[in-house]
Coordinates of C-alpha atoms in Angstrom, one line a residue:
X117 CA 24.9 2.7 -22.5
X118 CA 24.2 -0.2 -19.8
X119 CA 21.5 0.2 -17.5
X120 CA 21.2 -1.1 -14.2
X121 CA 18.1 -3.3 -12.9
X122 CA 17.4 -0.4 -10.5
X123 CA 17.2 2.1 -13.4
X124 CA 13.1 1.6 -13.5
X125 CA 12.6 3.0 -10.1
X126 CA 14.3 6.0 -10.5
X127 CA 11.6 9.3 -10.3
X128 CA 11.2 10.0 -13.8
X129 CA 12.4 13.6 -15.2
X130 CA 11.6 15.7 -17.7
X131 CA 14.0 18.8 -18.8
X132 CA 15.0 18.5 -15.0
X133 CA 11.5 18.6 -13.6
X134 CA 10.5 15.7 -11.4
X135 CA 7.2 14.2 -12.9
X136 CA 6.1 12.4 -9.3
X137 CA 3.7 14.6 -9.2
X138 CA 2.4 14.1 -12.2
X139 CA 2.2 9.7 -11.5
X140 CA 0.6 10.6 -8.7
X141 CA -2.2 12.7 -10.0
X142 CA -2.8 11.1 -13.5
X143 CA -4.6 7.7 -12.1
X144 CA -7.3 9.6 -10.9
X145 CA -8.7 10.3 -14.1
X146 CA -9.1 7.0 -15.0
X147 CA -12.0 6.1 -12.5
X148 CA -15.4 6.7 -13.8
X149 CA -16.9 9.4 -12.4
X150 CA -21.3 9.6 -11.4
X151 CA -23.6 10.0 -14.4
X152 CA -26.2 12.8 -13.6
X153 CA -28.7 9.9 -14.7
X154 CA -30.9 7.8 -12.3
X155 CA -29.2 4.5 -13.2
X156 CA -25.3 4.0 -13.2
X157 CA -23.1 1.7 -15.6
X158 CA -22.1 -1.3 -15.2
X159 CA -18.3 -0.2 -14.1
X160 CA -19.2 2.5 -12.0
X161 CA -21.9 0.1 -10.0
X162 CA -19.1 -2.5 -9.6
X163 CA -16.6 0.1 -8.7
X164 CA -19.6 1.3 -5.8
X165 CA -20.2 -2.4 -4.6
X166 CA -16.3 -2.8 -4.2
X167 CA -16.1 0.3 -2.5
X168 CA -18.8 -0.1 0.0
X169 CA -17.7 -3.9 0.6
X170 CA -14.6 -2.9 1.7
X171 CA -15.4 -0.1 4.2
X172 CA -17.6 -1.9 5.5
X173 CA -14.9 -5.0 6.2
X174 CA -12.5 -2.5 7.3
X175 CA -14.0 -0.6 9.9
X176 CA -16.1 -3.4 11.2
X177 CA -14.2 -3.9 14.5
X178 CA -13.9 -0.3 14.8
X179 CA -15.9 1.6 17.0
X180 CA -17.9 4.6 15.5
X181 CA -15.7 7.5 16.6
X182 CA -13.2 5.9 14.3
X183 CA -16.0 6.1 11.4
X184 CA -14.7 9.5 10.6
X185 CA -11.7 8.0 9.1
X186 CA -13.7 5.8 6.4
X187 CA -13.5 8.4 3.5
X188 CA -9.3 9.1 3.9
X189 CA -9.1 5.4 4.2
X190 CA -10.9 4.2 1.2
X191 CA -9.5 6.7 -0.6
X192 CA -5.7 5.7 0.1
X193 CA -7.0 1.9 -0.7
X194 CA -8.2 2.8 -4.0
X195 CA -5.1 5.0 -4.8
X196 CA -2.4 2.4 -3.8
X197 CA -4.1 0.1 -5.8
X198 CA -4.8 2.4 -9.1
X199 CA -0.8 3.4 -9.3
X200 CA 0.4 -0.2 -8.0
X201 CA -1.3 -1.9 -10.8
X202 CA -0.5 0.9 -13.1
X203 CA 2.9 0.4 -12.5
X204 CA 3.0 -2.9 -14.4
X205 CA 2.5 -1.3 -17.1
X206 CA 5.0 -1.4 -19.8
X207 CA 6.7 2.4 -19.6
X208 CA 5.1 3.2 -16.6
X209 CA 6.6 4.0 -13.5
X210 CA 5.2 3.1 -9.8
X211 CA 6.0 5.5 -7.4
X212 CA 5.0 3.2 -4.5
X213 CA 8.1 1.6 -5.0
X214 CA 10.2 5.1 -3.5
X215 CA 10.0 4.7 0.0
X216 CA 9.8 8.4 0.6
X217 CA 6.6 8.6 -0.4
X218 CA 5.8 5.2 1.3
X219 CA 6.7 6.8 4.6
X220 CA 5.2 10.0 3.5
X221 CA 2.1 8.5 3.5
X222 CA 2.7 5.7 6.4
X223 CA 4.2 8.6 8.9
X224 CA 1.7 11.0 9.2
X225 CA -1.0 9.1 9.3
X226 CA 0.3 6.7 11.8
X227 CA 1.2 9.5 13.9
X228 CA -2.4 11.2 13.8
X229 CA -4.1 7.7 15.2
X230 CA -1.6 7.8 18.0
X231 CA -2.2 11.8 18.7
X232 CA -5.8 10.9 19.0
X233 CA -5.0 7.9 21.9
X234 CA -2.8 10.2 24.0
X235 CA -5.5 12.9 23.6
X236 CA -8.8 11.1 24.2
X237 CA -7.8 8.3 26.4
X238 CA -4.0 8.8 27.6
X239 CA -4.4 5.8 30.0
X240 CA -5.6 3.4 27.8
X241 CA -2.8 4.7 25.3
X242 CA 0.0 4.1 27.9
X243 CA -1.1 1.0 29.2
X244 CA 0.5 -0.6 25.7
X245 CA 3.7 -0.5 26.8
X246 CA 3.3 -2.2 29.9
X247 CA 1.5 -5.3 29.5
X248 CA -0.7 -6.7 33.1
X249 CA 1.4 -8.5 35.6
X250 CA 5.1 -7.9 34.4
X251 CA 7.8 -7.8 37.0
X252 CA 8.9 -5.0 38.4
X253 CA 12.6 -6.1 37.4
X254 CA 10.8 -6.4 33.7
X255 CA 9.1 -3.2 33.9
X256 CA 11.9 -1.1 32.4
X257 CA 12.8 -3.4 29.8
X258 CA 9.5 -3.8 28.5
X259 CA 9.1 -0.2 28.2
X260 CA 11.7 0.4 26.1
X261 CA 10.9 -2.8 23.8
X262 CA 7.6 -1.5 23.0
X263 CA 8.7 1.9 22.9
X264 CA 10.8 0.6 20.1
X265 CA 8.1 -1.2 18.6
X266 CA 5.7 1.8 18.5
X267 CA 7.9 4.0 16.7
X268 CA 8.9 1.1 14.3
X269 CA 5.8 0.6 13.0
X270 CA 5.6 3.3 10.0
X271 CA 8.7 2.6 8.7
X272 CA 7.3 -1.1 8.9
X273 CA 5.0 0.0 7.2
X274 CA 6.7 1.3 4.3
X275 CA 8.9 -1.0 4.1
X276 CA 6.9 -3.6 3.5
X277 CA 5.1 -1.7 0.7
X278 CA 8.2 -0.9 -1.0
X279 CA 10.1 -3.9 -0.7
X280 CA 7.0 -6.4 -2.5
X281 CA 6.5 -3.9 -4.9
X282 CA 10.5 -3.6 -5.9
X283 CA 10.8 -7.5 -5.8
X284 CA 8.1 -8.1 -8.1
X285 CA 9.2 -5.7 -10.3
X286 CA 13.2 -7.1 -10.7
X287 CA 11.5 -10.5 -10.7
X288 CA 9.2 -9.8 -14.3
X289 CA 12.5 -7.9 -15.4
X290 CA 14.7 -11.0 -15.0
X291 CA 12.4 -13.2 -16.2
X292 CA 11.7 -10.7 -19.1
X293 CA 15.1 -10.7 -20.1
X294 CA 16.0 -14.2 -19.7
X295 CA 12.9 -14.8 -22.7
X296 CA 14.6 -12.5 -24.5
X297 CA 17.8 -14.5 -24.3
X298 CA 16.7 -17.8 -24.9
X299 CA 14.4 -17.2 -27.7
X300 CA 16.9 -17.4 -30.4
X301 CA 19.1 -20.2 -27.9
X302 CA 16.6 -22.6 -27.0
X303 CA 12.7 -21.9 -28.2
X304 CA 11.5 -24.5 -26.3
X305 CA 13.0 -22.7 -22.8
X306 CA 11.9 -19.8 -23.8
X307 CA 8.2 -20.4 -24.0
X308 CA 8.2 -22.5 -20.7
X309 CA 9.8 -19.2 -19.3
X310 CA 7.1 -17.0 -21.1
X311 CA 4.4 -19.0 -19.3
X312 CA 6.7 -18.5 -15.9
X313 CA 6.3 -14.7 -16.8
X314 CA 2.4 -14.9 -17.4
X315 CA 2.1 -16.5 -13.6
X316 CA 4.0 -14.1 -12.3
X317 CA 2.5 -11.0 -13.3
X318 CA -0.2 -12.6 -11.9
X319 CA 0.7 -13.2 -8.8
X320 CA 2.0 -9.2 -8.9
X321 CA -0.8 -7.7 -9.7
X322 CA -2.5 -9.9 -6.4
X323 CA 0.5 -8.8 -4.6
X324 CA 0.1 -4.9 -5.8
X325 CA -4.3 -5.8 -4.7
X326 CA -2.8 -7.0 -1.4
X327 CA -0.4 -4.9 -0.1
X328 CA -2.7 -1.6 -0.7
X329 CA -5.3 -3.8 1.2
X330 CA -2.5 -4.6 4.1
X331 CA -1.0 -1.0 4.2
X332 CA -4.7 0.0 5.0
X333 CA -5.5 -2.5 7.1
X334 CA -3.0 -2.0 9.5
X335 CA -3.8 1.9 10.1
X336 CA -6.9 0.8 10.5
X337 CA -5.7 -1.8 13.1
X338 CA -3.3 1.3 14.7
X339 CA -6.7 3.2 14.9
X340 CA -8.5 0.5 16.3
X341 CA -6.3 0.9 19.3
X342 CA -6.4 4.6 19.9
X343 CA -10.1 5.4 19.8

């Protein structure tokens, strides 16, 4: 049987039950939960100091009604992060790189920041899409442009996520195969494409680090403007 590239991100299935449930749930076990002793490990003390570093660089610019928010937000970074890296697993798959579940997570939560504007400052929220100064032949226009650009943003957002992801993933594939190929052909190929592969899963688990960091960032950022 030939299988297609795309194969690896289909959600995986079990006597015809979904398991996306299941890769969503099971990276939680592996973070180390607190001892009932006075002094923590070494991983769960590192884990803490990540953490704390980051909520504290997130939600410096934003103003302290939007504090509330720290605890979903930290939580989403360290789950996009757990099953992104997960996902380059060998036999693993990465359901970050469905964009159902990209805009699952991108939609709601980009529509509760801009609930909260129209609710607690509807003025401030409104003002957006009418820059200072415009026109009055420009007015209309500019309306609908960032009408257009406000409700583009969560699919922006998952997008993005999903796109990286699937790219990186097709990339180590090919590259995967094409050391398979060449190792009988031409050794010498081969291991200069090995050490291609080594770089680039590299440079995808940074990209799997960084996108979790820039999905969060930018509700953080949509946030930002609504409180």
């Amino acid at each position: 049987m030939t299988l297609s590239l795309f194969d690896q991100f289909m959600s995986p299935t079990l006597l015809g039950i979904p398991l996306m449930a299941l890769a969503l749930t099971l990276p939680w076990i592996l973070f180390p939960s607190a001892p009932s002793r006075w002094s923590n490990n070494r991983l769960l003390t590192l884990q803490n100091w990540f953490i704390s570093r980051f909520t504290h660089q997130l939600f410096m610019p934003v103003n302290l009604g939007g504090h509330k928010w720290a605890l979903m937000f930290t939580s989403l970074m360290v789950f996009l992060i757990s099953i992104n890296t997960l996902g380059l697993l060998p036999y693993t798959f990465t359901p970050t790189t469905q964009l159902s579940l990209n805009l699952g997570l991108a939609v709601p939560l980009w529509l509760a920041t801009v609930i909260i504007g129209m609710r607690n400052q509807p003025t401030h929220s409104l003002a957006h899409l009418l820059p200072e100064g415009t026109p009055t032949l420009l007015i209309p226009v500019l309306i609908i442009i960032e009408t257009i650009s406000l409700f583009i943003r969560p699919l922006a957002l998952g997008v993005r996520l999903t796109a990286n992801l699937t790219a990186g993933h097709l990339l180590i594939q090919l590259t995967t195969t094409a050391v398979f190929v060449l190792l009988s052909m031409m050794p010498s190929v081969a291991l200069l494409t090995l050490g291609l592969l080594l770089l680039l899963t590299i440079l995808e688990i940074a990209v799997a680090v960084i996108q979790a960091y820039v999905f969060v960032l930018l509700l953080s950022l949509y946030l930002q403007e609504n409180v």
